[in-house]
Structures are given as C-alpha cells and as structure tokens.
PDB file of C-alpha atoms in Angstrom:
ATOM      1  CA  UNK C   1     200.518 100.567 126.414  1.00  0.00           C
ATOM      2  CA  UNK C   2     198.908  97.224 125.662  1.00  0.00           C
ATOM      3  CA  UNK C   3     195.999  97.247 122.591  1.00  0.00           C
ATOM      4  CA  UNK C   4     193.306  95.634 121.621  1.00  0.00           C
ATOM      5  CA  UNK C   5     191.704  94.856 117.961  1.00  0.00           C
ATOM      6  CA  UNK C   6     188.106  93.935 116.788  1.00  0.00           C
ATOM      7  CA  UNK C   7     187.803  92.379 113.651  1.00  0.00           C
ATOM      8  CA  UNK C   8     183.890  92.490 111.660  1.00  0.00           C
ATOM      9  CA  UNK C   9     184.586  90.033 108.888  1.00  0.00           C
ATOM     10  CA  UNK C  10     182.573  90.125 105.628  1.00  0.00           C
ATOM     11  CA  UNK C  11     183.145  88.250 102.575  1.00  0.00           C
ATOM     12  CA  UNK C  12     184.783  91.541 100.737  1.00  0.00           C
ATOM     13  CA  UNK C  13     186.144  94.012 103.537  1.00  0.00           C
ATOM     14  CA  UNK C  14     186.943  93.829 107.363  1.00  0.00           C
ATOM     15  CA  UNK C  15     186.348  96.583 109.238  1.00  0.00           C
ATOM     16  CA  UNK C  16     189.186  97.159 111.890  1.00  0.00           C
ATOM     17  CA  UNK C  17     188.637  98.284 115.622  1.00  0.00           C
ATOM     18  CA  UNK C  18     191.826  98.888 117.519  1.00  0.00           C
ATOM     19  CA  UNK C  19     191.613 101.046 120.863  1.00  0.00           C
ATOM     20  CA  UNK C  20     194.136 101.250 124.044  1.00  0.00           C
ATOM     21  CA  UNK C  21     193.900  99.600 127.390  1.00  0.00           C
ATOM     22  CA  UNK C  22     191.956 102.916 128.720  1.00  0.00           C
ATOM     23  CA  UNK C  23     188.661 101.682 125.931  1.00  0.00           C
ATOM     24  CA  UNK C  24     190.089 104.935 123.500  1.00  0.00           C
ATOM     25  CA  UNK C  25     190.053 104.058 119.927  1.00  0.00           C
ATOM     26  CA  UNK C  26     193.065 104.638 118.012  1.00  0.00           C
ATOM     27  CA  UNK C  27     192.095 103.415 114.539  1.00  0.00           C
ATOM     28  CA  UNK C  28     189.186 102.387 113.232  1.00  0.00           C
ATOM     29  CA  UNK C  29     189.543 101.423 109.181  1.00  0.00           C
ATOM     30  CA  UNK C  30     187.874  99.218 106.554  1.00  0.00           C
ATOM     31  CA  UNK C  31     190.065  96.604 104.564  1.00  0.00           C
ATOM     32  CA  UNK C  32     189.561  93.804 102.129  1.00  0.00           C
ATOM     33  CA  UNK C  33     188.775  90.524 103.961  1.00  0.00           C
ATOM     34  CA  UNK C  34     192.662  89.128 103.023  1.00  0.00           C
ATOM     35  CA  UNK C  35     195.330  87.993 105.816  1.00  0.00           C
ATOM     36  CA  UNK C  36     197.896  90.592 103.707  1.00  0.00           C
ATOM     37  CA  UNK C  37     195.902  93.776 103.950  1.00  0.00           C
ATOM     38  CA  UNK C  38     194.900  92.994 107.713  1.00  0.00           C
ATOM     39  CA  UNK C  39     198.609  91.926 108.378  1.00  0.00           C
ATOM     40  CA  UNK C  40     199.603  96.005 106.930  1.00  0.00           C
ATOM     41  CA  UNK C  41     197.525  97.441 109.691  1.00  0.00           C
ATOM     42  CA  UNK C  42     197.928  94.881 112.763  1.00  0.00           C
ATOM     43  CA  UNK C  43     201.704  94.624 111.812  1.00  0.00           C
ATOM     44  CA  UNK C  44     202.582  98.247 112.483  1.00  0.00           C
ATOM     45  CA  UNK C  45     205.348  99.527 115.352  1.00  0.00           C
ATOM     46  CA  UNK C  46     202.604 101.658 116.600  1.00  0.00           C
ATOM     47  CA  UNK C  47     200.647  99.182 118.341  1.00  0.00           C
ATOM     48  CA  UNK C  48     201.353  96.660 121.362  1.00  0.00           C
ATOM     49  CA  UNK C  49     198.405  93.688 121.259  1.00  0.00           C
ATOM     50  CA  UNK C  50     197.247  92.302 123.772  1.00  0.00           C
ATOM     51  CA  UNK C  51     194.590  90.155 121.958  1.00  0.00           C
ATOM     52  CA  UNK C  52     192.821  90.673 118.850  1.00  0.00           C
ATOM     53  CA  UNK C  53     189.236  88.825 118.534  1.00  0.00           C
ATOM     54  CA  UNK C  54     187.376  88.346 115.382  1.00  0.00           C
ATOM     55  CA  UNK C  55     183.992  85.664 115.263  1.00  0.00           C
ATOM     56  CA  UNK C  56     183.852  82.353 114.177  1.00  0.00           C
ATOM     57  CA  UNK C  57     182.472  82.366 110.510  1.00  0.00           C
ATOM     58  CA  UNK C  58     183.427  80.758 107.034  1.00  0.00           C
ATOM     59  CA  UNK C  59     186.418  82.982 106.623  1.00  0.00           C
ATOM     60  CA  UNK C  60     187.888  82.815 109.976  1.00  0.00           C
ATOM     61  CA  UNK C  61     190.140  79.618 109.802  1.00  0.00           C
ATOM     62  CA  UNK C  62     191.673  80.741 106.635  1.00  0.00           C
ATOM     63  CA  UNK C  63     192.124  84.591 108.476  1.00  0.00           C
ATOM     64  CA  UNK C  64     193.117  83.129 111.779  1.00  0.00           C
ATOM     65  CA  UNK C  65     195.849  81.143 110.379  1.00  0.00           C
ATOM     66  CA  UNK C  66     197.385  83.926 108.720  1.00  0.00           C
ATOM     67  CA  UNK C  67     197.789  86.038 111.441  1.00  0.00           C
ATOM     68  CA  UNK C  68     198.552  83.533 113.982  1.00  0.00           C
ATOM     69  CA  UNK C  69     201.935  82.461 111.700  1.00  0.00           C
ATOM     70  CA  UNK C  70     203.188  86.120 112.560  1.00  0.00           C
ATOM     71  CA  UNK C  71     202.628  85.039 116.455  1.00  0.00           C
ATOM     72  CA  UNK C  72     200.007  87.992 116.477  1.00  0.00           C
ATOM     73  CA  UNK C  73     197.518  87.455 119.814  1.00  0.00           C
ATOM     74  CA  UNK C  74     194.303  86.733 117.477  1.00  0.00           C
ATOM     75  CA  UNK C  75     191.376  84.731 119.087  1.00  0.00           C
ATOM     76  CA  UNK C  76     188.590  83.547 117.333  1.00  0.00           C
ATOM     77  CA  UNK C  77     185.746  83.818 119.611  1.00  0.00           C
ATOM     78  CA  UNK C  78     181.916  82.274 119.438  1.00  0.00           C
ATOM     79  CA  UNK C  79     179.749  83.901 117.194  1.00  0.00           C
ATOM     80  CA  UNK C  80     176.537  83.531 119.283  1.00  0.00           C
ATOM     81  CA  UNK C  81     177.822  84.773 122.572  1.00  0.00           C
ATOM     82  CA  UNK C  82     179.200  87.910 120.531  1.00  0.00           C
ATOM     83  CA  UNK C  83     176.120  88.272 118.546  1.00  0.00           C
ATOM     84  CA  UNK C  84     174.294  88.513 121.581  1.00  0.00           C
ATOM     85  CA  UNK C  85     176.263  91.827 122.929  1.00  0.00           C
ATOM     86  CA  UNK C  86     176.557  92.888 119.858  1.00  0.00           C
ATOM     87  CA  UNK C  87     172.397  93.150 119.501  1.00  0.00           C
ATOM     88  CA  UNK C  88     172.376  95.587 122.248  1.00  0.00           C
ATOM     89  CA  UNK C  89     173.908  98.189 120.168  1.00  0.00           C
ATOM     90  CA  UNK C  90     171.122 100.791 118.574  1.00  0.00           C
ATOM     91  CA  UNK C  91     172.959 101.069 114.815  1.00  0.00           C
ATOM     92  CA  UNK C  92     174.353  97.863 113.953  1.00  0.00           C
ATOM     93  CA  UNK C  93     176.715  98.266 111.803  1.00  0.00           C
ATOM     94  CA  UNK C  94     180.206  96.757 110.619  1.00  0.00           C
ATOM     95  CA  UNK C  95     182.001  99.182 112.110  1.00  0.00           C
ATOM     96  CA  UNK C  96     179.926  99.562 115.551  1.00  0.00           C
ATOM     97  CA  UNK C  97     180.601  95.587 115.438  1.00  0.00           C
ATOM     98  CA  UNK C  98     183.949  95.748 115.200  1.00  0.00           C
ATOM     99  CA  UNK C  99     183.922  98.107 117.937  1.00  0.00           C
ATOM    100  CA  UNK C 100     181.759  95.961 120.263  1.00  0.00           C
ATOM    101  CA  UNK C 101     184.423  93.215 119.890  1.00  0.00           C
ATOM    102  CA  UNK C 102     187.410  95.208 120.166  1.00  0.00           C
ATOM    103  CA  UNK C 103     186.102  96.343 123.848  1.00  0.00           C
ATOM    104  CA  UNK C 104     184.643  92.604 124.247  1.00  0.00           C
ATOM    105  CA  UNK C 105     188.414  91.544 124.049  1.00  0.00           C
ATOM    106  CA  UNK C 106     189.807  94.368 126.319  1.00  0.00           C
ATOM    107  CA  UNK C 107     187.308  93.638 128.922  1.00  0.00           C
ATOM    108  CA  UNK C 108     187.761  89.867 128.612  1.00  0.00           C
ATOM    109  CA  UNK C 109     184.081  89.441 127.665  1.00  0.00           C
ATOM    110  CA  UNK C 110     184.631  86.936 125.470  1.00  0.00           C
ATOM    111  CA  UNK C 111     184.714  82.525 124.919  1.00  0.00           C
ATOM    112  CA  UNK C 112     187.162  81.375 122.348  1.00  0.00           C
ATOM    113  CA  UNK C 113     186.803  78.385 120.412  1.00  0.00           C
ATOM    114  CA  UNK C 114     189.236  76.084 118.800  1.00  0.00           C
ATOM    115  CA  UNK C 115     190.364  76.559 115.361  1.00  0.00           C
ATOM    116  CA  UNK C 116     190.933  73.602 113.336  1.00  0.00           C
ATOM    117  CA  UNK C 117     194.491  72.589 111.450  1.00  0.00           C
ATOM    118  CA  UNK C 118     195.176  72.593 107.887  1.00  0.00           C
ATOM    119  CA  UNK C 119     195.235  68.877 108.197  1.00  0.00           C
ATOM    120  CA  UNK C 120     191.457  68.666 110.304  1.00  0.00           C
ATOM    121  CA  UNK C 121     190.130  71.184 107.616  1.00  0.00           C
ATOM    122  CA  UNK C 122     191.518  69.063 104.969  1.00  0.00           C
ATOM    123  CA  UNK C 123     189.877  66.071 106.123  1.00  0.00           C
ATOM    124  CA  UNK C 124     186.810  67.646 106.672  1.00  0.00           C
ATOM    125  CA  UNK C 125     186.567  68.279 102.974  1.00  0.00           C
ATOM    126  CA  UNK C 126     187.235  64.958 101.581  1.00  0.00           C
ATOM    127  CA  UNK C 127     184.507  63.536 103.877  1.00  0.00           C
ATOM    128  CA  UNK C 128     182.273  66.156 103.003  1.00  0.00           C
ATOM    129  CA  UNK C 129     182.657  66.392  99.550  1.00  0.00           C
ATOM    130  CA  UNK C 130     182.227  62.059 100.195  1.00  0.00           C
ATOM    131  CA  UNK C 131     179.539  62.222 101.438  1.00  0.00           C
ATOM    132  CA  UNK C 132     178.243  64.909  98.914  1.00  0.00           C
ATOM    133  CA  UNK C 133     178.357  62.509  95.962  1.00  0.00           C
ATOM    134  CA  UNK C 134     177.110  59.979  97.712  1.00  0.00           C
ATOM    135  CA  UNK C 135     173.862  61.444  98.341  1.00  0.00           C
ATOM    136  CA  UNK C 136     173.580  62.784  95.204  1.00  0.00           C
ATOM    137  CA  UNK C 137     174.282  59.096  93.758  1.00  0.00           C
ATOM    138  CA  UNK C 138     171.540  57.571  96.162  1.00  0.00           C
ATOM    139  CA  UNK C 139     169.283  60.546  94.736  1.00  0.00           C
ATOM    140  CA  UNK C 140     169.603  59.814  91.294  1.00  0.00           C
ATOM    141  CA  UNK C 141     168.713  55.986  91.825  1.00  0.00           C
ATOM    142  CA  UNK C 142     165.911  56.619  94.089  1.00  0.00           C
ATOM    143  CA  UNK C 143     164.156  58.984  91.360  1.00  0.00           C
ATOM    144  CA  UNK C 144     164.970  56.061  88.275  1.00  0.00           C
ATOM    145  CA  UNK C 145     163.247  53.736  90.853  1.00  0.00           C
ATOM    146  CA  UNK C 146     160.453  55.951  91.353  1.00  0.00           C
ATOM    147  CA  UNK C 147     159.830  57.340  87.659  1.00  0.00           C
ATOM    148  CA  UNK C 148     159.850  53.420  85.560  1.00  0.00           C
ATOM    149  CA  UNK C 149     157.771  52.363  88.726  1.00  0.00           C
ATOM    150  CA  UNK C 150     154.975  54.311  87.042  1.00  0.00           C
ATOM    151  CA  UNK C 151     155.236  52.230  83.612  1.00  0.00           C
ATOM    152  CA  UNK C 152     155.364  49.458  85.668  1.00  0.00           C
ATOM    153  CA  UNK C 153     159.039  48.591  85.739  1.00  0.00           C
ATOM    154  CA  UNK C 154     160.165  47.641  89.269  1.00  0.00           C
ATOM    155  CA  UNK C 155     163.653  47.622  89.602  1.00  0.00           C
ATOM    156  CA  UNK C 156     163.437  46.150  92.662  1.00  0.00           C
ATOM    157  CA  UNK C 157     166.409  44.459  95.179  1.00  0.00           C
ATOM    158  CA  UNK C 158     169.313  45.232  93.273  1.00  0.00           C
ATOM    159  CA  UNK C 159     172.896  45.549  94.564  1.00  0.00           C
ATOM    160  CA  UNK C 160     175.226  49.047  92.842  1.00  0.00           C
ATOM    161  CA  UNK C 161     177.246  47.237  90.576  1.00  0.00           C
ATOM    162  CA  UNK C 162     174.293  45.809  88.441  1.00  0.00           C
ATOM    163  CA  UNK C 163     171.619  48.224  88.849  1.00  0.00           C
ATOM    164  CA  UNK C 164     172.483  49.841  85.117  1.00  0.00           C
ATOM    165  CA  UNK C 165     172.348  46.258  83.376  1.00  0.00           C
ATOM    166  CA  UNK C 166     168.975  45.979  85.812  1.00  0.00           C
ATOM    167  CA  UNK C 167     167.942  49.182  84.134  1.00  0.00           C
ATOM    168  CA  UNK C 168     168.298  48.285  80.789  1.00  0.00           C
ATOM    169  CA  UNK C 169     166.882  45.088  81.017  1.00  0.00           C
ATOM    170  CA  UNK C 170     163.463  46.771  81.737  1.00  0.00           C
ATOM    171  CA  UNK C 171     164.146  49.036  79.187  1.00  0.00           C
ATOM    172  CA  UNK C 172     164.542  46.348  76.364  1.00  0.00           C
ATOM    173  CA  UNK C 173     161.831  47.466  74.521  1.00  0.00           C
ATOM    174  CA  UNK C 174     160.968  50.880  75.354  1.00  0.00           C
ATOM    175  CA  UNK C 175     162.969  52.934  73.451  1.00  0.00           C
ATOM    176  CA  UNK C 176     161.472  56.311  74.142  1.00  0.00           C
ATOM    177  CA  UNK C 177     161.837  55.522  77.647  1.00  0.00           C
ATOM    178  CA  UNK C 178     165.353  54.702  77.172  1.00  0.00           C
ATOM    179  CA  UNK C 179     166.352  58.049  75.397  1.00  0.00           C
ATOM    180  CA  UNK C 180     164.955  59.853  78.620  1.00  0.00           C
ATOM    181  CA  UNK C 181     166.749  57.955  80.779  1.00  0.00           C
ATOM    182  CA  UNK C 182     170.398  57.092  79.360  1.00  0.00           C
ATOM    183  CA  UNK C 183     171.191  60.895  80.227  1.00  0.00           C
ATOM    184  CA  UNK C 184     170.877  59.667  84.098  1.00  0.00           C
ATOM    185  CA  UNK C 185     172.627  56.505  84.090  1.00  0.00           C
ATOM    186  CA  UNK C 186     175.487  58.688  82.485  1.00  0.00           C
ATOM    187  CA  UNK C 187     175.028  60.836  85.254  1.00  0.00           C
ATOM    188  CA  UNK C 188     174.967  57.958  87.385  1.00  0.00           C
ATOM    189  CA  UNK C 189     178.362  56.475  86.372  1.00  0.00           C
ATOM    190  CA  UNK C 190     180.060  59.366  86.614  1.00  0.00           C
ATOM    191  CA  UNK C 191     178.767  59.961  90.550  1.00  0.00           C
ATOM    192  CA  UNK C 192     180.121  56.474  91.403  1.00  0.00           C
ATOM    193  CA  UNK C 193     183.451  56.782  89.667  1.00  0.00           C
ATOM    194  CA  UNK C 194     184.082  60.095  91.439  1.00  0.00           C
ATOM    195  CA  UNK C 195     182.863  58.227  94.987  1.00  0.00           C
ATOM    196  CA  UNK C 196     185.556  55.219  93.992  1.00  0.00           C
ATOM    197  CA  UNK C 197     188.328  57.855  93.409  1.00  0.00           C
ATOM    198  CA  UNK C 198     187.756  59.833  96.703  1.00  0.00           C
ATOM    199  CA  UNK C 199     187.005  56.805  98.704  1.00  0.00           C
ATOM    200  CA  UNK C 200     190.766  55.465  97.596  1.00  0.00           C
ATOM    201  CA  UNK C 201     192.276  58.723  98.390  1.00  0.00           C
ATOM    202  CA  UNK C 202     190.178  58.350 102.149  1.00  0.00           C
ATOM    203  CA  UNK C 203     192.064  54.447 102.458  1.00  0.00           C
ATOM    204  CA  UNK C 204     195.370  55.785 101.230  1.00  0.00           C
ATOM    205  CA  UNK C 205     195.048  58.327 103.983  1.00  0.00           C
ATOM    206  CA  UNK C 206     193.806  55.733 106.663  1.00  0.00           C
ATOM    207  CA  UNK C 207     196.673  52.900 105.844  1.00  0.00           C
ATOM    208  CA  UNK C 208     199.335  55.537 105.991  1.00  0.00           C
ATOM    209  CA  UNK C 209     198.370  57.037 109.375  1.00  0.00           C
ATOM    210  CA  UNK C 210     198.686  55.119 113.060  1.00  0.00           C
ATOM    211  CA  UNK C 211     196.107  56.972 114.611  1.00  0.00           C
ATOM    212  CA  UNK C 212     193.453  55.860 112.139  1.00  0.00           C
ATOM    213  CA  UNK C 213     194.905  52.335 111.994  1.00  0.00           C
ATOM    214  CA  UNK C 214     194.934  52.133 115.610  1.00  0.00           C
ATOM    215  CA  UNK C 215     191.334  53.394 116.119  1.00  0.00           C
ATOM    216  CA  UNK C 216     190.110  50.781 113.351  1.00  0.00           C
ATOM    217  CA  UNK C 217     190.913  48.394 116.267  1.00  0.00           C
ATOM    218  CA  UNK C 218     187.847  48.914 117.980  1.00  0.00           C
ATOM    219  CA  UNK C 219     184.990  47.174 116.703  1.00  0.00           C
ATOM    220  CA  UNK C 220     182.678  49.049 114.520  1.00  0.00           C
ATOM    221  CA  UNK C 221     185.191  51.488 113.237  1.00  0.00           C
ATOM    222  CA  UNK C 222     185.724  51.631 109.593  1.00  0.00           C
ATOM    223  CA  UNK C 223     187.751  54.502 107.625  1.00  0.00           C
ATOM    224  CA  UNK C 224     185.838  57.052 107.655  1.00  0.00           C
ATOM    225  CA  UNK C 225     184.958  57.165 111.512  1.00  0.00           C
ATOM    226  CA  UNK C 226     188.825  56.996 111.965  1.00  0.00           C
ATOM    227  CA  UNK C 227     189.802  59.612 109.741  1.00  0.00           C
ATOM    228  CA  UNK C 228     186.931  61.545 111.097  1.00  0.00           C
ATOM    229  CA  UNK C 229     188.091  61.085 114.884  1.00  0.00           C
ATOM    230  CA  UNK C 230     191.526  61.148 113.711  1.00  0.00           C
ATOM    231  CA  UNK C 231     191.147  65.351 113.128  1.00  0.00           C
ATOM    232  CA  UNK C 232     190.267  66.244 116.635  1.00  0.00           C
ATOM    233  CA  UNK C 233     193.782  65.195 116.959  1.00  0.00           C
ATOM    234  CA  UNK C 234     195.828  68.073 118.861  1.00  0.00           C
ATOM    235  CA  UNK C 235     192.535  70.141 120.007  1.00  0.00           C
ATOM    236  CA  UNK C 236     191.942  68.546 123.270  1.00  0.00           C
ATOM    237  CA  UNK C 237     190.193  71.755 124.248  1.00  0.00           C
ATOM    238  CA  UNK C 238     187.653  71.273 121.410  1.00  0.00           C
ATOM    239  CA  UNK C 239     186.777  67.793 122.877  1.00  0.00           C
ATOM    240  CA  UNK C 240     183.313  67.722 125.246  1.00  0.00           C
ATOM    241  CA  UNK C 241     183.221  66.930 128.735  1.00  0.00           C
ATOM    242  CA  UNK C 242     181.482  63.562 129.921  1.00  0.00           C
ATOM    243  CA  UNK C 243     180.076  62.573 132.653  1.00  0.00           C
ATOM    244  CA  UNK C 244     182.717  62.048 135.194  1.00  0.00           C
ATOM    245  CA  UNK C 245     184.836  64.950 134.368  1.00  0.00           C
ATOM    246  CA  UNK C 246     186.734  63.115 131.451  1.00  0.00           C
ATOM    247  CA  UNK C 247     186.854  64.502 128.170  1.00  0.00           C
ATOM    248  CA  UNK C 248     186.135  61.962 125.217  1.00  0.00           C
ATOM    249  CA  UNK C 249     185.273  62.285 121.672  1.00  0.00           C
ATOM    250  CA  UNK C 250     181.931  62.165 120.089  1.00  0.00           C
ATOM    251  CA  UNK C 251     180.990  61.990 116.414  1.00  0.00           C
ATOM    252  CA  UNK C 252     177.526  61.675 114.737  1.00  0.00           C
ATOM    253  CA  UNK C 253     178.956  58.882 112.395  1.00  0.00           C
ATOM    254  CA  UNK C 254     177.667  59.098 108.591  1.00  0.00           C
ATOM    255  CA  UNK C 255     178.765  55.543 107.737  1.00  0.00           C
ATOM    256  CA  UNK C 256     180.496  53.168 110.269  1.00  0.00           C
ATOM    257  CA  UNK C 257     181.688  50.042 108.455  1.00  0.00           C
ATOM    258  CA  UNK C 258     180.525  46.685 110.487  1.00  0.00           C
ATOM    259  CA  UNK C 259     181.082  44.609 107.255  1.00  0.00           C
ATOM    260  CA  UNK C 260     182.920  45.614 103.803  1.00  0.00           C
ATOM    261  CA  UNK C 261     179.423  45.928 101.728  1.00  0.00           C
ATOM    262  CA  UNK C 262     177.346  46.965 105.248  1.00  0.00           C
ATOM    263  CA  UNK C 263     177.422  50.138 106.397  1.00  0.00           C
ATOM    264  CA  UNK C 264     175.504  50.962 109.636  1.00  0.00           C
ATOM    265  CA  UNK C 265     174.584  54.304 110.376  1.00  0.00           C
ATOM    266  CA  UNK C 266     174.919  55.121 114.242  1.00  0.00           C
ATOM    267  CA  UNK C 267     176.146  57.045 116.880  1.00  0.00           C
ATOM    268  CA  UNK C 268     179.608  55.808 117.895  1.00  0.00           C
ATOM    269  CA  UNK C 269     181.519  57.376 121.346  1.00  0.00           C
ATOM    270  CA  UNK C 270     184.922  56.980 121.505  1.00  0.00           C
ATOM    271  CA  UNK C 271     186.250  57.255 125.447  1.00  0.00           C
ATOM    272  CA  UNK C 272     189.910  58.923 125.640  1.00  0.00           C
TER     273      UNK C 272
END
C-alpha cells in the first residue's frame, strides 16, 4: 500500500500528515522543524511513500535536502498554489494544513519547484550578503553628504578611495563637527574593508571555475553576473521559457561590470 505525507513547516515544529492511497490517515503528529526528528517518523518500516510534499518557505531547502539524501520521495511544492487550496478549509490550522497537502500529493494536485544546491545556495549568500554591505556603504556616504551639506560643506565629485581625506579636509576647522562624524567614517572603513574581503572571495571563486570564466566571454559580463548565472547550473527545469520554445536564463543584474571602476546596472539575458 503506497502512502502519502504532508508536511506544515513552522520555524519550531512540523506537523506531520501521512494517510494511505484510499485518502485514510494513518498518523498525524507534531515534531520539531529538524531533518532528524522528521527522518524518525518518515523512516519507519510501516510506511511505503509514494511522495511526500511540504511548501516552499525559508526552511525548506535545508529540510528538503535532508530527506532527499535518504532517497525519501519529498517534493517541495509552490507555496501560492497550495495556499490557495489550503484557504478553502474552514479552521486553518497546522495540522488541517498538513492534511490539505498530504491529500494534495495523493491526488497529484500539486506544482513542484526546483530546489537549489548547496553550491547555488552558497552563492546566493555571498552575493547577497555583497550586495548587503554595499548598500549600507553607499548609505552611510549619502547621509555624510547630506548632513555637512547643511553647514555648507559640499563634498562634492569624489571617487571611494579619497572621500575620507575629502571629509576631513572640510572638517579642518570644525572640531565639534568632527567628533560627530569620525564615529561614521569608522563605520565607513570598516563597510569597505568587509566589501574588499568578500569581493576577493567572489574573484577567487570566478578564476577557479570554467563556467564563470567562460560566461565572462560575452561582453558585459563581469563576476558577479557569472557567478550569479553560474548557480542555475544543473536546474534546467528552474530556467523560464522564451519565446520560441527555448529555455534561457534571465537575471535582474545588480552590477554588470562594462569597465573595472564602471558598473552599469541593467538587465542582461543570457540565451542557452
């Protein structure tokens, strides 16, 4: 007798679904949200699966590849088409959701999405994280800009390496001005060197991998649009369709280097 699971994932506890091919539940039970407790229950002689569906959410990469390395059936499914179903229900609850996907799975009622690799989810992070500092970097100067613009100091066009001594050649002379703001130039400093140390991990990664070298062959791609393209790598399923009926990939590009110090933002398309 084949089975079927439904998995309601919260940040602390799962609740479990698991009924037969006949819609009958067998078990229904509440767990922490960790791939080791769920692996005690989905693990068990007792049960034959079929598939076992939980929705797309912050912990389901980290619970999808722990149960998938024990060649279990588990599909992570989209959360809007679930949520949709799942509205019709008169108690929403955890454990009436995990019910609703449990017979969403047995019925086939269901559209999967792609999972990202370690590797993709990895990458994601170091641009993300990137890209964090950097606009916390660009917030910090716009506000120095903005604040000694009302004493009259213009800063004005000013590349990253000297805006400091810029800053505290306007300051010569205004030492209460200065005290207030040394504490963000220190801030400042520490942003950029942080940026410099993740930007040389992001080339490290790009000269030691083909793909990303070979993608930097087409004009207008810099690092980080390779090693951004470079993690759809093995999810052709995840890639859209075009016009035509060819797949391609398609990234809203933060920073797309035409020249060392001149980043263009843009939207590059990269045909397959």
């Amino acid at each position: 007798m084949d089975h079927f699971a439904g998995l309601d994932v919260s940040v602390k506890e799962t609740s479990v679904c698991i009924v037969d091919d006949s819609g009958r539940i067998v078990r229904e039970v509440k767990v922490p949200s960790e791939p080791a407790a769920l692996l005690q229950i989905l693990k068990s002689d007792d049960y034959s699966f079929k598939r076992i569906g939980l929705e797309a959410g912050p912990l389901s990469q980290w619970l999808f590849s722990g149960l998938a390395e024990v060649d279990l059936p588990v599909i992570c499914v989209e959360t809007w088409h679930m949520r949709a179903v799942l509205q019709a229900q008169i108690n929403k609850t955890d454990r009436n959701d995990a019910r609703g996907i449990a017979q969403m799975m047995r019925a086939g009622l269901y559209r999967p999405v792609h999972v990202k690799t370690l590797r993709s989810q990895k990458l994601r992070m170091l641009l993300t994280h990137r890209k964090l500092l950097q606009s916390k970097a660009i917030a910090v100067d716009n506000d120095l800009r903005g604040t000694l613009r009302n004493f009259g100091l213009k800063v004005g066009v000013i590349g990253t390496v000297r805006f400091e001594a810029r800053v505290r050649e306007l300051l010569d002379g205004f030492p209460d001005l200065a005290e207030l703001v040394e504490p963000l130039l220190i801030v400042r400093r520490t942003l950029r060197d942080q940026i410099a140390i993740l930007h040389r991990r992001l080339l490290a990664i790009v000269r030691s991998d083909d793909v990303c070298r070979r993608l930097m062959t087409v004009p207008g791609v810099g690092p980080v649009v390779a090693i951004d393209l470079s993690g759809y790598r093995g999810c052709a399923r995840a890639l859209p369709k075009l016009q035509g009926g060819r797949s391609g990939l398609r990234t809203d590009a933060s920073q797309v280097s035409i020249r060392r110090d001149r980043p263009l933002r843009c939207h590059i398309e990269v045909w397959r």
